[in-house]
């Protein structure tokens, strides 16, 4: 961030949190600078939404003066289900008139806004959609690899990228005096870079109203594999993180949709809190019964022993399933005996069946004491699996989010036992998406060059996932005539080997912003922070600080400080637009809005946008007041000497995890009676692992039909009683007065697949007889007829 006026320039810089603090004189200046914000004390209502806000107190803006604020940022774009990249510009960047110019007798906004988006992708830009009016997409390259779109009132932007806002004090009432300037913006605004997709934004013109501005960018081939080289910083030393070229790799292979209920690979491991076992036996039954044929599974009830039902995952068969259900204890020990960390280590030490993507279902009713070590352990193995985390209390939400985020999984907040089974089954349905297995990358480069994939390569890529990798090229090419490199992706899809070969030019691209390098740095800093928080010594912290300061990417061990430099010319005698010339340090801070999880933890809500401009100002002012008051209270001896540096504060990786930034799902399902659930549970317990039901007295009891009547009404063409029993069970699930879809969808899919493989020619007559016996009217399409 930079702010420029006629007489001064303020630039946000990073510093080590343990570095030398400002002198008492400077601290007093900081204290006085924020004193004028006492008129905002009436805004002490608690913010409902948590999130990070960047705040910097710039001083006061005199009438007629102008201030130019420039912000630059880079992040990965989020993905929509249809493959579009989503760019969001919150309305806090163009706040409401009545809130921004609150002390002026004018209805005009103090600045204007114009959006210009420049798009780059080697796969081509197909389309751009927005919630505001835009000019037609203009391609600036014949292959459609670059394009530009803007608002209709387009004019030359002030900046080639980033955000530039001009703030003016347009003749306010002199009785009101100068306008205080406090820059408060959402920290997570938008996402300027996703691998090879670059989005450049410039602002100047009129804002699009009181709503977030959203762009959906569609690329030529959303399911593809690509690689683009970004040149390094020529001023950085060779061999450093910013000095060497960076290859931005997108792995999104095309994976076909599976047929529900068919055989499917995969390793499903369930880690159950002992307290969870006391309340969720029913949910576990439905989970295990809904697994597909062809997969592997295991169950861990993490206690002091931290052992699984089986020494390692076993194939999903009827014998193994029956044995597992018999060996699961009905109750566990107290919560204090849980040992999730050792259980995870036990899981990671077991071999993974080849060709089976590993997925962990972790259930937590409380927060383990060794939460930092747990997060670090999962992060260390993030490429070998993904986690589906289920938390039943708000104190464990941050850990659940961290485990899911590090592995590309999902997190769910379960608010009631009544919806627990439906919630976990919906997650299992998403976990059953097919995956590319045994993923590996190989590189062919000129002699003298080598590639290092930062963070490693994932072993599996699931359908719909866009895996983003950063690979750095080290060394010096001995043969300068070779202008291209080759990346080869090898994986297994449905048991068949698939190879993708991508050529990319070695001549580095980029405009000097180092977007890919900075994204790689951010990913590396997150891993280093987890290592430091887990107690791995001082080395991770020292390395994180070094990388953060060199790259300009903030981490929990560094903080912002505004540095003021005078640019006032000698002949200028007008009033100052910013702080006094003697002040060199400006309060500048990342503010964490605490919010309230209780209002939003049960629903999917985007949290990072503050609910209003004044709310963000009020929260930022409170933090700045605490910051400057603390600095002003420093002893007169000034900064701490090197011999008496303050001890590093205790750190927690979960402190920086927003439990609601990831979607915490606890869906609201329709009314569900205990009696209906018990009926469905009995039917699920009777189903075999292949999806069939046996003709038995137990099934007759669930169907409320005499067993002898069932045998008498069986069509004569049916040679196998289990076929008739399975048709009856599926027909019973579709009774008009009942709805078992949330609980039996996967069970039914397995049953229909089994029927289609056994007796397709007999299903028409079986269905007709089943409708007559049960008094129903189920259509043939239920059985894929």
XYZ file of C-alpha atoms in Angstrom:
785
model
C 0.000 0.000 0.000
C 1.182 3.496 -0.827
C -0.517 6.831 -0.180
C 0.690 10.013 -1.887
C -0.222 13.679 -1.402
C 1.395 16.940 -2.382
C 3.773 16.854 0.534
C 4.276 13.254 1.667
C 4.291 9.593 0.714
C 3.393 6.727 3.024
C 4.354 3.153 2.144
C 3.414 0.023 4.072
C 6.494 -2.065 4.869
C 6.993 -5.382 6.627
C 9.112 -5.809 9.730
C 9.918 -8.572 12.158
C 7.548 -8.395 15.106
C 10.535 -8.747 17.426
C 12.516 -5.981 15.727
C 13.301 -2.624 17.296
C 10.171 -0.705 18.321
C 9.645 3.041 17.700
C 11.284 5.496 20.082
C 9.098 7.109 22.762
C 8.858 10.345 20.770
C 7.529 8.499 17.750
C 5.226 6.465 19.952
C 3.706 9.654 21.344
C 3.121 10.883 17.803
C 1.318 7.682 16.968
C -0.822 8.082 20.071
C -1.772 11.642 19.162
C -2.487 10.682 15.557
C -5.272 8.310 16.528
C -6.686 10.507 19.260
C -9.052 12.241 16.840
C -11.013 9.036 16.427
C -12.694 9.276 19.805
C -15.862 10.475 18.048
C -16.351 6.904 16.804
C -16.773 5.435 20.280
C -20.519 5.214 19.784
C -19.922 2.415 17.286
C -19.173 -0.136 19.982
C -21.689 -2.758 18.854
C -20.102 -6.122 18.252
C -19.396 -7.144 14.679
C -21.292 -10.280 13.630
C -18.766 -11.356 11.000
C -15.136 -12.265 11.611
C -12.352 -11.668 9.125
C -9.169 -9.751 8.444
C -9.118 -6.021 7.700
C -6.128 -3.924 6.676
C -6.115 -0.563 8.500
C -3.746 2.388 8.240
C -4.264 5.813 9.840
C -3.110 8.407 7.327
C -4.008 11.599 9.175
C -6.335 14.402 8.078
C -7.163 15.740 4.632
C -7.594 19.510 4.495
C -10.269 21.133 2.260
C -9.195 21.173 -1.363
C -6.447 18.616 -0.834
C -6.070 15.318 -2.712
C -4.758 11.934 -1.633
C -3.971 8.992 -3.947
C -4.038 5.532 -2.355
C -2.663 2.520 -4.253
C -3.087 -1.071 -3.115
C -1.575 -4.156 -4.728
C -2.360 -7.732 -3.879
C -2.222 -11.227 -5.344
C -4.209 -14.349 -4.514
C -5.502 -17.512 -6.102
C -8.912 -17.317 -7.728
C -11.646 -19.478 -6.282
C -13.337 -21.956 -8.598
C -17.024 -22.299 -9.353
C -18.537 -25.779 -9.921
C -18.687 -25.097 -13.666
C -14.962 -24.286 -13.774
C -15.231 -20.482 -13.832
C -12.691 -18.421 -11.912
C -14.434 -16.014 -9.526
C -13.140 -12.499 -8.875
C -14.791 -10.438 -6.106
C -14.331 -6.772 -5.275
C -16.227 -6.040 -2.030
C -18.222 -2.852 -1.674
C -15.895 -1.740 1.132
C -13.545 -0.488 -1.583
C -16.292 1.817 -2.866
C -18.249 2.583 0.352
C -21.677 4.139 0.580
C -21.988 7.891 0.102
C -23.658 8.527 3.443
C -20.975 6.551 5.265
C -17.867 7.784 3.528
C -18.644 11.523 3.234
C -20.396 11.605 6.560
C -19.267 15.099 7.549
C -19.873 16.876 4.224
C -23.007 18.649 2.973
C -22.710 16.969 -0.390
C -24.322 13.966 -1.998
C -21.403 13.358 -4.349
C -18.970 10.527 -3.768
C -15.496 11.772 -2.817
C -13.913 9.636 -5.549
C -14.781 7.766 -8.717
C -14.288 4.174 -9.782
C -13.702 2.332 -13.038
C -12.931 -1.347 -13.490
C -10.645 -2.647 -16.206
C -9.767 -6.349 -16.247
C -6.916 -7.726 -18.352
C -7.034 -11.524 -18.710
C -4.249 -13.883 -19.707
C -4.403 -17.666 -20.118
C -2.589 -20.089 -22.453
C -5.857 -22.080 -22.646
C -7.698 -19.034 -23.979
C -10.345 -16.744 -22.459
C -13.825 -17.915 -23.485
C -16.211 -15.564 -21.705
C -16.592 -13.081 -18.845
C -19.790 -12.547 -16.844
C -20.411 -9.873 -14.210
C -23.138 -8.507 -11.951
C -22.662 -5.065 -13.521
C -22.598 -3.718 -17.072
C -19.387 -4.367 -19.038
C -18.123 -3.642 -22.505
C -17.836 -6.591 -24.922
C -14.803 -8.807 -24.441
C -11.912 -7.577 -26.570
C -9.223 -10.086 -27.535
C -5.733 -8.635 -27.759
C -4.146 -11.789 -29.210
C -5.171 -13.924 -32.180
C -5.157 -17.131 -30.148
C -7.526 -15.558 -27.565
C -4.890 -16.053 -24.885
C -5.231 -12.414 -23.763
C -8.336 -10.259 -23.522
C -9.665 -7.107 -21.887
C -13.048 -6.058 -20.541
C -14.126 -2.905 -18.723
C -17.127 -0.864 -17.681
C -18.874 1.173 -20.418
C -17.444 4.508 -19.276
C -13.891 3.264 -19.855
C -11.019 5.728 -19.886
C -7.287 5.400 -19.443
C -6.765 3.876 -16.001
C -4.465 5.416 -13.445
C -2.558 2.230 -12.859
C -1.653 -0.783 -14.940
C -2.661 -3.079 -12.106
C -3.709 -3.034 -8.495
C -6.208 -0.549 -7.068
C -5.825 3.218 -7.116
C -8.344 5.429 -5.328
C -8.206 9.220 -5.252
C -9.708 10.767 -2.124
C -10.662 14.445 -2.242
C -12.066 16.810 0.362
C -14.496 18.751 -1.848
C -15.184 21.925 0.088
C -16.766 20.641 3.272
C -18.201 23.111 5.734
C -15.244 24.914 7.305
C -16.884 24.428 10.710
C -16.372 20.705 10.332
C -12.689 21.144 9.581
C -10.497 18.557 7.921
C -11.593 15.071 6.946
C -9.875 12.285 8.889
C -8.436 9.657 6.547
C -8.408 6.078 7.715
C -7.763 3.455 5.078
C -9.731 0.349 5.992
C -10.075 -2.432 3.439
C -10.934 -6.113 3.462
C -7.705 -8.092 3.473
C -9.127 -10.893 1.372
C -10.642 -8.891 -1.475
C -10.066 -10.648 -4.688
C -7.838 -13.144 -6.316
C -5.537 -11.819 -8.908
C -3.768 -14.950 -10.070
C -4.531 -18.613 -10.539
C -1.587 -20.513 -11.981
C -1.451 -19.376 -15.594
C -4.525 -17.171 -15.364
C -3.651 -13.536 -14.613
C -6.266 -10.909 -13.853
C -5.131 -7.280 -13.796
C -7.493 -4.732 -12.315
C -7.490 -0.941 -12.455
C -9.933 1.336 -10.692
C -10.970 4.910 -11.387
C -14.804 5.981 -12.376
C -18.126 5.524 -10.570
C -18.812 2.572 -8.267
C -21.391 -0.115 -9.143
C -23.586 0.602 -6.133
C -23.810 -0.921 -2.672
C -22.992 -4.504 -3.657
C -19.884 -6.564 -4.214
C -18.594 -6.499 -7.759
C -18.207 -10.023 -9.125
C -16.593 -11.337 -12.296
C -16.824 -14.926 -13.549
C -14.041 -15.742 -16.014
C -14.458 -18.802 -18.232
C -11.353 -20.249 -19.864
C -11.087 -22.275 -23.052
C -10.635 -25.652 -21.368
C -11.416 -25.744 -17.643
C -10.256 -29.367 -17.388
C -6.678 -29.333 -18.580
C -3.036 -29.514 -17.614
C -0.863 -26.455 -18.211
C 2.515 -24.962 -17.315
C 3.783 -21.387 -17.673
C 7.162 -19.979 -16.662
C 7.347 -16.674 -14.774
C 10.651 -14.846 -14.725
C 12.334 -14.140 -11.427
C 13.363 -10.850 -9.888
C 16.633 -9.738 -11.526
C 17.560 -7.884 -8.340
C 17.252 -11.034 -6.198
C 20.291 -13.317 -5.893
C 20.367 -16.366 -8.213
C 19.183 -19.514 -6.514
C 16.847 -17.637 -4.165
C 13.090 -18.079 -4.005
C 12.417 -14.839 -5.875
C 15.502 -14.911 -8.090
C 14.969 -18.104 -10.114
C 12.154 -18.630 -12.650
C 8.929 -20.195 -11.364
C 6.773 -22.673 -13.278
C 3.061 -22.300 -12.478
C 1.433 -25.687 -12.990
C -2.285 -26.430 -13.162
C -3.346 -30.062 -12.808
C -7.008 -30.526 -13.703
C -7.265 -33.701 -15.797
C -10.616 -34.603 -17.273
C -12.223 -37.312 -15.121
C -15.493 -38.922 -16.298
C -18.594 -39.044 -14.130
C -19.123 -42.384 -12.366
C -22.314 -44.414 -12.423
C -23.803 -44.361 -8.888
C -23.498 -47.661 -7.078
C -20.799 -49.154 -9.284
C -17.516 -50.619 -8.076
C -15.151 -47.835 -7.154
C -11.621 -47.548 -5.860
C -10.699 -45.576 -2.793
C -9.512 -45.965 0.796
C -11.891 -44.649 3.448
C -10.577 -44.362 7.007
C -12.885 -43.274 9.830
C -11.352 -41.700 12.960
C -13.959 -41.638 15.690
C -13.861 -39.676 18.894
C -14.826 -41.954 21.767
C -17.561 -39.512 22.783
C -18.859 -39.591 19.221
C -19.348 -43.359 19.510
C -21.846 -42.868 22.308
C -24.166 -40.784 20.124
C -23.480 -41.783 16.529
C -23.742 -45.551 16.155
C -26.562 -45.025 13.676
C -24.529 -42.601 11.553
C -21.602 -45.017 11.446
C -23.892 -47.838 10.314
C -25.181 -45.805 7.363
C -21.660 -44.672 6.479
C -20.266 -48.201 6.331
C -23.266 -49.628 4.496
C -23.041 -46.862 1.872
C -19.426 -47.569 0.888
C -18.978 -48.887 -2.668
C -17.717 -52.287 -3.684
C -14.080 -52.312 -4.696
C -12.880 -49.885 -2.011
C -10.815 -50.390 1.148
C -11.737 -49.222 4.649
C -10.645 -49.123 8.268
C -11.915 -47.652 11.539
C -9.942 -46.064 14.370
C -11.486 -45.293 17.751
C -8.763 -42.981 18.919
C -8.001 -43.629 22.551
C -4.700 -44.146 24.352
C -4.006 -47.261 22.253
C -4.617 -45.483 18.899
C -5.078 -48.707 16.971
C -7.450 -49.529 14.145
C -10.098 -52.210 13.872
C -7.692 -53.801 11.376
C -3.870 -53.426 11.320
C -4.293 -51.772 7.917
C -7.149 -51.069 5.540
C -8.990 -54.126 4.218
C -11.138 -54.743 1.158
C -14.814 -53.915 1.508
C -16.475 -57.326 1.776
C -19.417 -58.645 3.752
C -17.203 -60.590 6.176
C -14.905 -57.610 6.821
C -17.886 -55.280 7.249
C -19.657 -57.618 9.681
C -16.468 -58.102 11.688
C -15.849 -54.349 11.856
C -19.363 -53.585 13.088
C -19.001 -56.281 15.749
C -15.631 -54.991 16.984
C -16.626 -51.310 17.314
C -17.244 -50.550 21.001
C -20.658 -49.166 21.866
C -19.104 -46.682 24.268
C -15.635 -45.312 24.691
C -13.492 -43.948 27.430
C -13.706 -40.367 28.617
C -12.737 -37.491 26.359
C -9.541 -36.945 28.284
C -8.146 -40.236 26.971
C -8.429 -39.296 23.284
C -5.189 -39.311 21.344
C -5.849 -38.079 17.823
C -2.192 -37.254 17.140
C -0.907 -40.781 17.729
C -3.855 -42.198 15.813
C -3.000 -40.038 12.798
C 0.623 -41.135 12.974
C -0.539 -44.743 13.077
C -2.688 -44.156 9.984
C 0.142 -42.494 8.071
C 2.501 -45.360 8.911
C 0.256 -47.937 7.224
C 0.713 -48.600 3.486
C -1.890 -47.170 1.125
C -3.425 -49.702 -1.303
C -2.061 -48.887 -4.734
C -4.574 -47.145 -6.958
C -6.832 -46.165 -4.059
C -7.060 -42.496 -3.024
C -6.893 -42.131 0.749
C -9.611 -40.082 2.459
C -9.966 -39.541 6.202
C -13.255 -38.870 7.983
C -12.335 -37.268 11.320
C -15.015 -36.757 13.980
C -14.205 -34.395 16.865
C -16.482 -33.597 19.782
C -13.836 -31.552 21.605
C -10.518 -29.794 21.046
C -7.426 -31.979 21.651
C -4.693 -30.467 23.780
C -1.991 -31.118 21.158
C -3.901 -29.335 18.380
C -0.817 -27.591 16.948
C 1.050 -30.860 16.498
C -2.037 -32.413 14.911
C -2.284 -29.615 12.336
C 1.447 -29.894 11.549
C 1.236 -33.688 11.176
C -1.658 -33.465 8.722
C 0.105 -30.711 6.779
C 3.222 -32.878 6.505
C 1.175 -35.628 4.812
C -1.169 -33.304 2.883
C -0.204 -34.733 -0.533
C -1.133 -38.302 0.383
C -4.789 -37.816 1.368
C -7.634 -35.422 2.019
C -9.657 -34.909 5.197
C -13.369 -34.544 5.802
C -13.621 -32.990 9.264
C -16.732 -33.041 11.429
C -16.855 -30.848 14.526
C -19.614 -30.874 17.097
C -18.503 -27.864 19.139
C -17.249 -24.384 18.297
C -13.973 -24.889 20.196
C -12.889 -27.586 17.733
C -14.032 -25.704 14.614
C -10.679 -23.997 13.948
C -8.779 -27.304 14.034
C -11.384 -28.979 11.816
C -11.045 -26.156 9.268
C -7.241 -26.363 9.322
C -7.216 -30.114 8.629
C -9.651 -29.801 5.724
C -7.968 -26.734 4.236
C -4.483 -28.253 4.236
C -5.629 -31.383 2.406
C -8.230 -29.972 0.021
C -11.118 -31.589 1.891
C -14.257 -30.261 3.540
C -15.325 -29.320 7.035
C -18.795 -29.663 8.498
C -20.260 -28.251 11.679
C -22.931 -30.611 13.016
C -25.358 -28.775 15.240
C -27.729 -31.592 16.202
C -27.790 -35.355 16.405
C -31.006 -35.453 14.359
C -29.269 -34.264 11.173
C -25.922 -35.951 11.790
C -26.560 -39.007 9.620
C -27.793 -36.960 6.673
C -24.840 -34.564 6.973
C -22.144 -37.235 6.972
C -23.814 -39.095 4.098
C -23.840 -35.937 1.976
C -20.109 -35.594 2.613
C -19.559 -39.251 1.708
C -21.425 -38.659 -1.553
C -18.974 -35.874 -2.452
C -16.057 -38.043 -1.339
C -17.127 -40.745 -3.803
C -16.155 -38.606 -6.783
C -13.572 -40.472 -8.893
C -9.932 -39.489 -8.808
C -6.775 -39.690 -10.875
C -4.485 -42.007 -8.930
C -0.720 -42.557 -8.691
C 0.004 -39.029 -9.919
C 3.611 -38.244 -10.853
C 5.416 -35.426 -12.661
C 8.613 -35.685 -14.694
C 10.580 -32.924 -16.399
C 12.783 -32.708 -19.481
C 15.025 -29.631 -19.499
C 18.326 -28.591 -21.105
C 21.435 -29.834 -19.347
C 22.340 -27.644 -16.401
C 18.731 -26.967 -15.346
C 16.731 -28.812 -12.713
C 13.226 -28.428 -11.292
C 12.147 -28.380 -7.642
C 8.412 -28.764 -6.975
C 7.751 -26.665 -3.873
C 5.598 -28.639 -1.477
C 5.650 -31.833 -3.530
C 3.112 -33.389 -5.921
C -0.275 -34.705 -4.769
C -0.714 -38.448 -5.114
C -4.377 -38.090 -6.144
C -6.454 -35.484 -7.979
C -10.211 -35.711 -7.494
C -12.854 -34.827 -10.029
C -13.476 -31.070 -10.046
C -10.212 -30.274 -8.274
C -7.720 -27.818 -9.734
C -4.395 -28.665 -8.164
C -1.993 -25.718 -8.229
C 1.718 -26.442 -8.023
C 4.792 -24.208 -7.963
C 7.985 -25.569 -9.479
C 11.195 -23.558 -9.490
C 13.891 -23.883 -12.143
C 17.427 -23.787 -10.765
C 20.758 -23.651 -12.552
C 22.111 -22.353 -15.856
C 21.359 -23.982 -19.220
C 24.473 -25.260 -20.969
C 22.722 -25.404 -24.336
C 21.054 -22.050 -25.001
C 19.626 -23.210 -28.330
C 16.966 -25.319 -26.600
C 14.049 -22.952 -26.055
C 11.460 -25.337 -24.610
C 10.971 -27.619 -21.659
C 8.644 -30.600 -21.283
C 6.473 -31.559 -18.315
C 4.919 -35.041 -18.267
C 1.973 -35.920 -16.012
C 1.335 -39.614 -15.495
C -1.658 -40.960 -13.595
C -4.140 -43.812 -13.478
C -7.827 -43.323 -14.364
C -10.156 -46.241 -13.696
C -7.205 -48.619 -13.863
C -5.846 -47.248 -17.147
C -2.573 -45.351 -17.401
C -2.938 -41.805 -18.748
C -0.132 -39.486 -19.847
C -0.263 -35.738 -20.460
C 2.768 -34.117 -22.107
C 3.018 -30.329 -21.953
C 5.639 -28.226 -23.711
C 6.370 -24.774 -22.336
C 8.788 -22.057 -23.472
C 11.793 -21.538 -21.245
C 11.832 -17.834 -22.020
C 10.350 -16.388 -18.863
C 7.134 -14.413 -18.972
C 5.708 -11.865 -16.572
C 5.466 -8.155 -16.010
C 7.657 -7.919 -12.928
C 4.832 -8.350 -10.404
C 6.119 -11.831 -9.462
C 2.543 -13.025 -8.901
C 3.428 -16.710 -9.152
C 6.496 -16.294 -6.958
C 4.460 -14.545 -4.273
C 1.762 -17.212 -4.330
C 4.471 -19.837 -3.903
C 5.904 -17.841 -1.006
C 2.528 -17.648 0.695
C 2.090 -21.404 0.429
C 5.575 -21.973 1.849
C 4.972 -19.528 4.721
C 1.825 -21.392 5.742
C 3.763 -24.643 6.060
C 6.622 -22.988 7.976
C 4.168 -21.435 10.392
C 2.597 -24.801 11.152
C 6.049 -26.226 11.836
C 6.908 -23.325 14.152
C 3.591 -23.542 15.992
C 4.043 -27.274 16.605
C 7.297 -26.658 18.517
C 9.855 -27.571 15.857
C 12.449 -25.126 17.159
C 13.461 -21.630 16.036
C 14.579 -22.520 12.515
C 11.073 -22.464 10.902
C 10.395 -19.050 12.436
C 13.709 -17.552 11.329
C 13.247 -18.858 7.800
C 9.649 -17.594 7.652
C 10.699 -14.092 8.723
C 13.509 -14.039 6.186
C 11.237 -15.125 3.333
C 8.426 -12.800 4.408
C 10.634 -9.699 4.503
C 12.295 -10.544 1.179
C 9.033 -11.194 -0.663
C 6.733 -8.649 0.929
C 4.220 -11.359 1.913
C 3.074 -11.017 5.513
C 3.201 -13.960 7.907
C 2.281 -14.276 11.605
C 5.875 -13.377 12.563
C 5.928 -10.099 10.627
C 3.733 -7.025 10.730
C 3.081 -3.908 8.717
C 4.360 -0.454 9.535
C 3.713 2.698 7.530
C 6.912 4.573 6.616
C 6.482 8.262 5.793
C 8.879 10.054 3.468
C 8.614 13.761 2.675
C 8.252 14.768 -0.936
C 7.337 18.402 -0.314
C 9.068 20.811 -2.682
C 10.882 23.818 -1.238
C 8.571 26.386 -2.771
C 5.393 24.757 -1.467
C 3.819 26.764 1.392
C 0.299 25.302 1.481
C -1.288 23.289 4.307
C -0.086 19.767 4.871
C -2.348 16.983 3.624
C -0.937 14.243 5.852
C 0.813 13.931 9.178
C 3.435 16.296 10.509
C 6.856 16.171 8.782
C 8.555 14.930 11.942
C 6.421 11.799 12.042
C 8.059 8.939 10.184
C 6.073 5.924 11.456
C 2.374 5.531 10.671
C 0.030 3.101 12.483
C -0.590 0.243 10.075
C -2.123 -3.047 11.077
C -3.926 -6.208 10.018
C -7.054 -6.254 12.156
C -8.776 -9.516 13.077
C -12.524 -8.987 13.491
C -13.675 -11.569 16.052
C -17.302 -11.718 14.942
C -19.765 -14.251 16.288
C -19.756 -17.847 15.031
C -23.104 -18.529 16.677
C -24.978 -16.501 14.089
C -23.517 -18.179 11.044
C -21.870 -21.485 11.917
C -24.821 -23.573 10.713
C -25.083 -22.055 7.267
C -22.735 -21.609 4.299
C -21.822 -17.915 4.503
C -18.981 -15.919 3.007
C -17.442 -14.276 6.034
C -14.524 -12.149 4.957
C -16.525 -9.075 3.818
C -17.265 -6.735 6.761
C -20.982 -5.968 7.049
C -20.456 -2.206 6.667
C -17.920 0.548 6.328
C -18.363 2.045 9.787
C -18.203 -1.369 11.436
C -14.789 -1.956 9.890
C -13.656 1.552 10.871
C -14.797 1.045 14.433
C -13.024 -2.312 14.810
C -9.850 -0.942 13.220
C -9.886 2.138 15.423
C -10.137 0.038 18.565
C -7.133 -2.064 17.558
C -5.116 0.985 16.549
C -5.899 2.658 19.861
C -4.640 -0.376 21.751
C -1.558 -0.537 19.547
C -0.558 3.115 19.924
C -1.414 3.312 23.615
C 0.841 0.331 24.209
C 3.677 1.939 22.275
C 3.258 5.244 24.107
C 3.575 3.432 27.419
C 7.056 2.163 26.608
C 9.692 3.087 29.186
C 11.929 6.073 28.447
C 14.886 3.808 27.846
C 13.509 3.397 24.307
C 13.816 0.325 22.218
C 14.948 -2.912 23.722
C 18.575 -3.644 23.150
C 19.690 -6.827 21.445
C 20.726 -8.217 24.788
C 17.209 -7.715 26.172
C 14.977 -8.562 23.221
C 11.480 -9.590 24.212
C 10.760 -13.269 24.180
C 8.774 -14.494 21.196
C 5.090 -14.608 22.109
C 3.391 -17.962 22.180
C 2.043 -18.722 18.737
C -0.932 -20.726 17.576
C -1.553 -21.708 13.983
C -5.272 -22.005 14.754
C -5.426 -18.368 15.862
C -5.200 -17.366 12.222
C -7.824 -19.851 11.017
C -11.280 -18.398 10.446
C -13.651 -21.253 11.354
C -16.357 -19.788 9.114
C -14.165 -18.801 6.145
C -14.436 -22.412 5.069
C -18.042 -23.421 4.596
C -19.309 -25.014 7.792
C -22.289 -27.065 6.727
C -25.110 -28.229 8.928
C -27.978 -28.505 6.450
C -31.527 -28.069 7.597
C -33.456 -31.158 6.563
C -37.178 -31.663 6.548
C -39.146 -33.114 9.455
C -37.973 -36.590 10.290
C -39.798 -38.782 12.766
C -37.989 -41.162 15.048
C -40.235 -43.991 13.825
C -39.410 -43.396 10.160
C -35.708 -43.228 10.914
C -35.887 -46.496 12.842
C -37.566 -48.167 9.852
C -34.849 -46.924 7.519
C -32.143 -47.995 9.950
C -33.540 -51.545 10.136
C -33.605 -51.786 6.353
C -30.009 -50.528 6.089
C -28.822 -53.076 8.644
C -30.254 -55.906 6.525
C -28.569 -54.890 3.274
C -25.530 -56.842 2.093
C -22.317 -55.116 1.047
C -23.108 -55.692 -2.655
C -26.405 -53.791 -2.346
C -28.799 -56.761 -2.239
C -31.297 -57.850 0.392
C -32.062 -61.445 1.347
C -35.660 -62.599 1.595
C -36.074 -62.960 5.373
C -38.457 -62.426 8.215
C -36.545 -59.293 9.159
C -37.196 -57.738 5.755
C -40.860 -58.763 5.953
C -41.113 -57.022 9.322
C -39.740 -53.766 7.885
C -42.063 -53.970 4.868
C -44.979 -54.800 7.196
C -45.972 -57.687 4.944
C -46.263 -61.338 5.942
C -43.236 -63.356 4.811
C -45.443 -66.070 3.364
C -47.354 -63.455 1.355
C -44.080 -62.104 -0.030
C -43.009 -65.570 -1.192
C -46.436 -66.264 -2.695
C -46.451 -63.032 -4.736
C -42.933 -63.547 -6.123
C -43.093 -63.681 -9.960
C -42.493 -67.143 -11.374
C -39.780 -65.897 -13.721
C -37.598 -64.893 -10.770
C -35.093 -67.628 -10.031
C -33.333 -65.902 -7.125
C -35.312 -64.768 -4.032
C -32.770 -62.002 -3.289
C -33.695 -60.313 -6.601
C -37.354 -60.183 -5.553
C -36.414 -59.013 -2.046
C -34.170 -56.238 -3.382
C -36.865 -54.980 -5.789
C -39.307 -54.862 -2.847
C -36.833 -52.939 -0.672
C -36.149 -50.313 -3.347
C -39.866 -49.979 -4.105
C -40.599 -49.568 -0.386
C -38.108 -46.672 -0.198
C -40.212 -44.785 -2.772
C -43.548 -44.946 -0.998
C -45.508 -41.725 -1.621
C -45.912 -40.924 2.068
C -42.233 -41.364 2.945
C -38.935 -39.778 1.918
C -35.708 -41.590 2.643
C -33.597 -39.819 0.014
C -31.246 -38.102 2.495
C -30.391 -41.401 4.165
C -30.756 -44.161 1.577
C -29.655 -42.594 -1.710
C -26.309 -44.406 -1.767
C -27.846 -47.655 -0.494
C -30.434 -47.539 -3.251
C -27.793 -46.841 -5.933
C -25.873 -49.952 -4.892
C -29.069 -52.008 -4.941
C -30.119 -50.850 -8.426
C -26.612 -51.489 -9.793
C -26.700 -55.032 -8.371
C -30.146 -55.662 -9.862
C -29.090 -54.436 -13.302
C -26.131 -56.791 -13.230
C -28.216 -59.788 -12.129
C -31.630 -59.720 -13.751
C -32.369 -56.818 -16.102
C -34.906 -58.906 -18.071
C -36.876 -59.727 -14.913
C -37.131 -56.210 -13.450
C -40.274 -55.121 -15.337
C -42.416 -57.939 -13.980
C -40.800 -57.706 -10.535
C -41.602 -53.998 -10.309
C -45.193 -54.559 -11.371
C -45.625 -57.248 -8.730
C -43.920 -55.115 -6.060
C -46.238 -52.162 -6.775
C -49.261 -54.417 -6.438
C -48.019 -55.952 -3.176
C -47.010 -52.680 -1.508
C -49.733 -50.511 -3.020
C -47.230 -48.149 -4.610
C -46.688 -46.696 -8.099
C -42.926 -46.617 -8.577
C -41.831 -45.825 -12.135
C -39.422 -48.037 -14.122
C -36.830 -45.242 -14.380
C -36.003 -45.837 -10.713
C -34.407 -49.084 -11.879
C -32.740 -47.376 -14.894
C -35.291 -48.977 -17.248
